[in-house]
Amino acid sequence: MIEKTTQSLEEELQSVDLNEDFESNFIENEDISLVDNKKDVDVITESDNDSDDAKTKINEDISNELDHTDEDSELSSFDELDILGDDNFDKKDNINDNLFVVKMKLQEAEKTDSDATVISSPSISHSDDSLIGDIDNNGNNQFKILYSCSNEPKNYRTTGLPAICKKDCGEDAYFELDQNNFMVFGIADGVGGWNKSGVDPSLFAWDLMNSCKEASQYLNDWPDPKTVLIDGYDTVVRKKEVKAGSSTACILTLDKISGIVYSTNLGDSGFIVIRDNKVIFKTQEQQHYFNAPYQLSIIPDTTIAYLQNTPHDAYDDQFTAEEGDVIVLGTDGLWDNMYNEDIIKILKDDINNIKECKAEVKNREEYLEWEKNTNEVLSGLSFQLTQQAKKYSQDWYRESPFSKKFVSTGQYYSGGKIDDITIILMYVTYDRYSSSK
């Protein structure tokens, strides 16, 4: 791991990557001493031209300019602007706001390790000991996760899909694995800033996820997710098939016998656990500072300013699952645009119906029919979540989770954040009829 200090921040500009407009002003302005005339430094960021820069309305000057524009002008309303980037926006940077952000980042860097470390979340206890008793007496009974993955890329590819990519998830990637004693799920969000260097951010994310899946397959017992992440990342580095890139990562595993879910999370992807229509657990983001999540990286050129973490920096947690628990695993394209309440509103009725139908199951045949129907429902729900997140990302006026965090840095921002959206929707069930196989 490359340790970040205030001194290194000032000398190498390793911690400046809020957005492209900010980066441009910061590097090119001769009066800003922190740059130290390093004009050729390229800062690897989470954002790229199609996300944060697409929303350059973050500057109050832009809003003021629009307010004073002629009604007959091309810029007379927000509706007439190109949300994916308008040349008029790029000319309206607010240097004073940018200097304020620099100050914020320096203050963040001065925090102690304990200030920057994510605190431990309370474990979730199992409320139904009767299930544990059944497990002890009959190893054939198993917990399992029914799931569906859905994604909506920010920009669909116009060229062929690289062989390493399972599907077009934009810069996101994921995997799932179902073994006899355990299940494993993983999700990653490639850092879009690599586009500036001619690097496809999805390649690192997919290589990491594919390598983590491969590492899980060779384990006979339940895999520790931290070990999976370590082995997966080491494989990516050792193979050297991907020359450059960065991504966040979140991996969780289910022990089918005990029902315990173990997780490790690095960055701002993550998951929530919904029980009885309430969120009882949520992974915590790991950020160096706003919009700069913890990330695993391969850096080919030491002259590039970058952020880099190791799998050991990932935060670990665990909880004991119960019948009917819903787990929503997603990249930040989901969490930046939807609140927990938005997600529950979409899931609530169908999940309640799934539970009611499961309660009526009396034999193996009925269970298999219920499982088939549940998978179909989950498929529809995961699609609804991605589409709703996409809709919110394009809403300029909604107070989104991302806009609230952005405003907390002292700048103006409204609306969602256009980004890749990848979701794995999971439903935890207990198969009491597996002994009939």
Short mmCIF file of C-alpha atoms in Angstrom, two decimals, residues 209-423:
data_model
loop_
_atom_site.label_atom_id
_atom_site.label_comp_id
_atom_site.label_asym_id
_atom_site.label_seq_id
_atom_site.Cartn_x
_atom_site.Cartn_y
_atom_site.Cartn_z
CA MET A 209 -13.35 -10.76 -10.56
CA ASN A 210 -12.44 -13.70 -12.80
CA SER A 211 -9.32 -14.35 -10.72
CA CYS A 212 -11.30 -14.18 -7.47
CA LYS A 213 -13.78 -16.70 -8.83
CA GLU A 214 -10.95 -19.00 -9.85
CA ALA A 215 -9.39 -18.70 -6.39
CA SER A 216 -12.73 -19.68 -4.81
CA GLN A 217 -13.15 -22.81 -6.93
CA TYR A 218 -10.14 -24.53 -5.40
CA LEU A 219 -11.44 -24.29 -1.85
CA ASN A 220 -13.22 -27.25 -0.32
CA ASP A 221 -14.55 -25.42 2.72
CA TRP A 222 -16.22 -22.02 2.75
CA PRO A 223 -13.78 -19.43 1.43
CA ASP A 224 -12.73 -16.48 3.52
CA PRO A 225 -13.60 -13.49 1.29
CA LYS A 226 -10.45 -11.61 2.33
CA THR A 227 -8.34 -14.59 1.22
CA VAL A 228 -10.27 -14.71 -2.05
CA LEU A 229 -9.56 -11.03 -2.67
CA ILE A 230 -5.88 -11.38 -1.78
CA ASP A 231 -5.40 -14.43 -4.01
CA GLY A 232 -7.39 -12.88 -6.84
CA TYR A 233 -5.43 -9.63 -6.81
CA ASP A 234 -2.11 -11.47 -6.54
CA THR A 235 -3.07 -13.51 -9.60
CA VAL A 236 -3.87 -10.36 -11.59
CA VAL A 237 -0.51 -8.85 -10.68
CA ARG A 238 1.39 -12.07 -11.35
CA LYS A 239 -0.20 -12.81 -14.75
CA LYS A 240 0.51 -9.30 -16.06
CA GLU A 241 -2.17 -9.73 -18.72
CA VAL A 242 -3.71 -6.41 -17.72
CA LYS A 243 -1.04 -3.72 -17.78
CA ALA A 244 -2.86 -0.96 -15.94
CA GLY A 245 -6.08 -0.21 -14.09
CA SER A 246 -7.83 0.13 -10.75
CA SER A 247 -11.11 -0.90 -9.19
CA THR A 248 -13.09 -1.18 -6.00
CA ALA A 249 -14.13 -4.64 -4.84
CA CYS A 250 -16.74 -6.26 -2.60
CA ILE A 251 -16.91 -10.01 -2.01
CA LEU A 252 -19.29 -11.99 0.17
CA THR A 253 -19.60 -15.70 0.87
CA LEU A 254 -22.40 -17.81 2.33
CA ASP A 255 -21.61 -20.86 4.44
CA LYS A 256 -24.52 -23.11 3.46
CA ILE A 257 -24.41 -25.12 6.68
CA SER A 258 -24.20 -22.38 9.30
CA GLY A 259 -25.93 -19.64 7.32
CA ILE A 260 -23.16 -17.18 8.12
CA VAL A 261 -22.38 -14.57 5.47
CA TYR A 262 -18.83 -13.26 5.46
CA SER A 263 -17.82 -10.16 3.53
CA THR A 264 -14.88 -7.96 2.66
CA ASN A 265 -15.29 -4.54 1.06
CA LEU A 266 -12.77 -2.14 -0.44
CA GLY A 267 -14.06 1.21 -1.68
CA ASP A 268 -17.58 2.41 -2.36
CA SER A 269 -19.29 -0.65 -3.80
CA GLY A 270 -21.12 -2.67 -1.16
CA PHE A 271 -24.38 -4.24 -0.04
CA ILE A 272 -27.32 -3.90 2.29
CA VAL A 273 -29.28 -6.59 4.14
CA ILE A 274 -33.05 -6.19 4.29
CA ARG A 275 -35.02 -8.16 6.88
CA ASP A 276 -38.76 -7.66 7.38
CA ASN A 277 -38.67 -4.66 5.05
CA LYS A 278 -36.00 -2.89 7.10
CA VAL A 279 -32.29 -2.41 6.41
CA ILE A 280 -30.47 -4.12 9.26
CA PHE A 281 -26.96 -3.94 7.82
CA LYS A 282 -25.04 -1.81 5.35
CA THR A 283 -21.40 -1.91 4.38
CA GLN A 284 -19.49 1.29 5.00
CA GLU A 285 -17.69 3.15 2.25
CA GLN A 286 -13.94 3.52 2.35
CA GLN A 287 -12.86 6.83 0.86
CA HIS A 288 -9.54 8.64 0.79
CA TYR A 289 -11.74 11.70 0.34
CA PHE A 290 -14.90 12.56 -1.54
CA ASN A 291 -15.27 10.57 -4.77
CA ALA A 292 -11.87 8.91 -4.30
CA PRO A 293 -12.61 5.40 -2.99
CA TYR A 294 -10.12 2.84 -1.81
CA GLN A 295 -9.00 0.82 -4.83
CA LEU A 296 -6.73 -1.98 -5.97
CA SER A 297 -4.41 -0.92 -8.77
CA ILE A 298 -1.77 -1.80 -11.29
CA ILE A 299 0.31 1.28 -12.00
CA PRO A 300 2.69 0.95 -14.99
CA ASP A 301 4.26 4.40 -14.72
CA THR A 302 5.48 5.86 -11.44
CA THR A 303 5.25 9.40 -12.84
CA ILE A 304 1.47 9.16 -12.71
CA ALA A 305 -0.22 10.45 -9.57
CA TYR A 306 -2.51 7.72 -8.25
CA LEU A 307 -4.26 6.10 -5.34
CA GLN A 308 -3.43 2.54 -4.40
CA ASN A 309 -4.52 0.18 -1.65
CA THR A 310 -4.03 -3.50 -0.92
CA PRO A 311 -6.61 -6.22 -0.18
CA HIS A 312 -5.56 -6.02 3.47
CA ASP A 313 -7.14 -2.55 3.60
CA ALA A 314 -10.57 -4.03 2.86
CA TYR A 315 -13.05 -3.97 5.72
CA ASP A 316 -14.36 -7.36 6.92
CA ASP A 317 -17.70 -8.19 8.48
CA GLN A 318 -20.11 -11.08 8.98
CA PHE A 319 -23.69 -11.80 9.94
CA THR A 320 -25.91 -14.83 10.29
CA ALA A 321 -28.56 -14.96 7.60
CA GLU A 322 -32.18 -15.89 8.13
CA GLU A 323 -34.87 -17.24 5.87
CA GLY A 324 -36.26 -14.36 3.82
CA ASP A 325 -33.28 -12.02 4.13
CA VAL A 326 -32.68 -9.93 1.02
CA ILE A 327 -29.15 -8.85 0.08
CA VAL A 328 -28.62 -6.11 -2.49
CA LEU A 329 -25.03 -6.02 -3.74
CA GLY A 330 -24.17 -3.14 -6.04
CA THR A 331 -21.61 -0.73 -7.41
CA ASP A 332 -21.78 2.97 -6.57
CA GLY A 333 -23.98 3.59 -9.61
CA LEU A 334 -26.76 2.20 -7.41
CA TRP A 335 -25.81 3.76 -4.06
CA ASP A 336 -25.12 7.23 -5.48
CA ASN A 337 -28.61 7.43 -6.95
CA MET A 338 -30.96 5.45 -4.70
CA TYR A 339 -31.71 5.60 -1.01
CA ASN A 340 -32.47 2.47 1.00
CA GLU A 341 -36.12 3.53 1.11
CA ASP A 342 -36.24 3.65 -2.69
CA ILE A 343 -34.95 0.10 -2.89
CA ILE A 344 -37.35 -1.26 -0.27
CA LYS A 345 -40.30 0.38 -2.01
CA ILE A 346 -39.55 -1.57 -5.20
CA LEU A 347 -38.89 -4.89 -3.44
CA LYS A 348 -41.40 -4.92 -0.59
CA ASP A 349 -44.57 -6.38 -2.11
CA ASP A 350 -42.91 -9.09 -4.20
CA ILE A 351 -40.58 -10.17 -1.40
CA ASN A 352 -43.52 -10.47 1.00
CA ASN A 353 -45.32 -12.61 -1.56
CA ILE A 354 -42.25 -14.83 -1.96
CA LYS A 355 -42.22 -15.42 1.80
CA GLU A 356 -45.91 -16.26 1.90
CA CYS A 357 -45.56 -18.76 -0.92
CA LYS A 358 -42.55 -20.39 0.74
CA ALA A 359 -44.56 -20.91 3.94
CA GLU A 360 -47.02 -23.05 1.97
CA VAL A 361 -44.34 -25.38 0.56
CA LYS A 362 -44.77 -28.93 1.89
CA ASN A 363 -42.53 -31.18 -0.21
CA ARG A 364 -39.59 -31.26 -2.60
CA GLU A 365 -41.69 -30.86 -5.72
CA GLU A 366 -43.42 -27.78 -4.36
CA TYR A 367 -40.09 -26.35 -3.23
CA LEU A 368 -38.57 -26.66 -6.71
CA GLU A 369 -41.60 -24.94 -8.23
CA TRP A 370 -41.35 -22.16 -5.65
CA GLU A 371 -37.64 -21.75 -6.35
CA LYS A 372 -38.27 -21.47 -10.10
CA ASN A 373 -40.94 -18.83 -9.60
CA THR A 374 -38.79 -16.92 -7.11
CA ASN A 375 -35.88 -16.75 -9.56
CA GLU A 376 -38.20 -15.24 -12.15
CA VAL A 377 -39.44 -12.63 -9.68
CA LEU A 378 -35.88 -11.74 -8.63
CA SER A 379 -34.92 -11.29 -12.27
CA GLY A 380 -37.71 -8.77 -12.73
CA LEU A 381 -36.89 -6.95 -9.51
CA SER A 382 -33.18 -6.62 -10.25
CA PHE A 383 -34.06 -5.15 -13.64
CA GLN A 384 -36.43 -2.67 -12.00
CA LEU A 385 -33.70 -1.57 -9.60
CA THR A 386 -31.18 -0.87 -12.36
CA GLN A 387 -33.72 1.02 -14.46
CA GLN A 388 -34.87 3.13 -11.52
CA ALA A 389 -31.27 3.93 -10.59
CA LYS A 390 -30.62 4.94 -14.21
CA LYS A 391 -33.70 7.19 -14.21
CA TYR A 392 -32.62 8.88 -10.99
CA SER A 393 -29.07 9.35 -12.32
CA GLN A 394 -30.46 11.47 -15.16
CA ASP A 395 -32.72 13.59 -12.94
CA TRP A 396 -31.08 16.99 -12.61
CA TYR A 397 -33.37 18.24 -9.87
CA ARG A 398 -33.57 15.34 -7.44
CA GLU A 399 -31.57 15.43 -4.22
CA SER A 400 -29.64 12.22 -4.64
CA PRO A 401 -27.28 10.51 -2.18
CA PHE A 402 -24.42 11.70 -4.39
CA SER A 403 -25.58 15.31 -4.50
CA LYS A 404 -25.94 15.40 -0.70
CA LYS A 405 -22.36 14.19 -0.29
CA PHE A 406 -21.15 16.63 -2.94
CA VAL A 407 -22.82 19.61 -1.26
CA SER A 408 -21.18 18.59 2.02
CA THR A 409 -17.81 19.46 0.43
CA GLY A 410 -18.93 23.07 0.06
CA GLN A 411 -19.85 23.08 -3.62
CA TYR A 412 -23.14 23.32 -5.48
CA TYR A 413 -24.58 20.18 -7.09
CA SER A 414 -28.04 18.86 -7.82
CA GLY A 415 -29.30 15.66 -9.37
CA GLY A 416 -27.96 12.16 -9.70
CA LYS A 417 -24.66 10.79 -10.95
CA ILE A 418 -24.52 9.13 -14.37
CA ASP A 419 -22.53 5.94 -13.91
CA ASP A 420 -22.44 2.23 -14.65
CA ILE A 421 -24.96 0.34 -12.53
CA THR A 422 -24.47 -3.31 -11.59
CA ILE A 423 -26.65 -5.15 -9.08
#
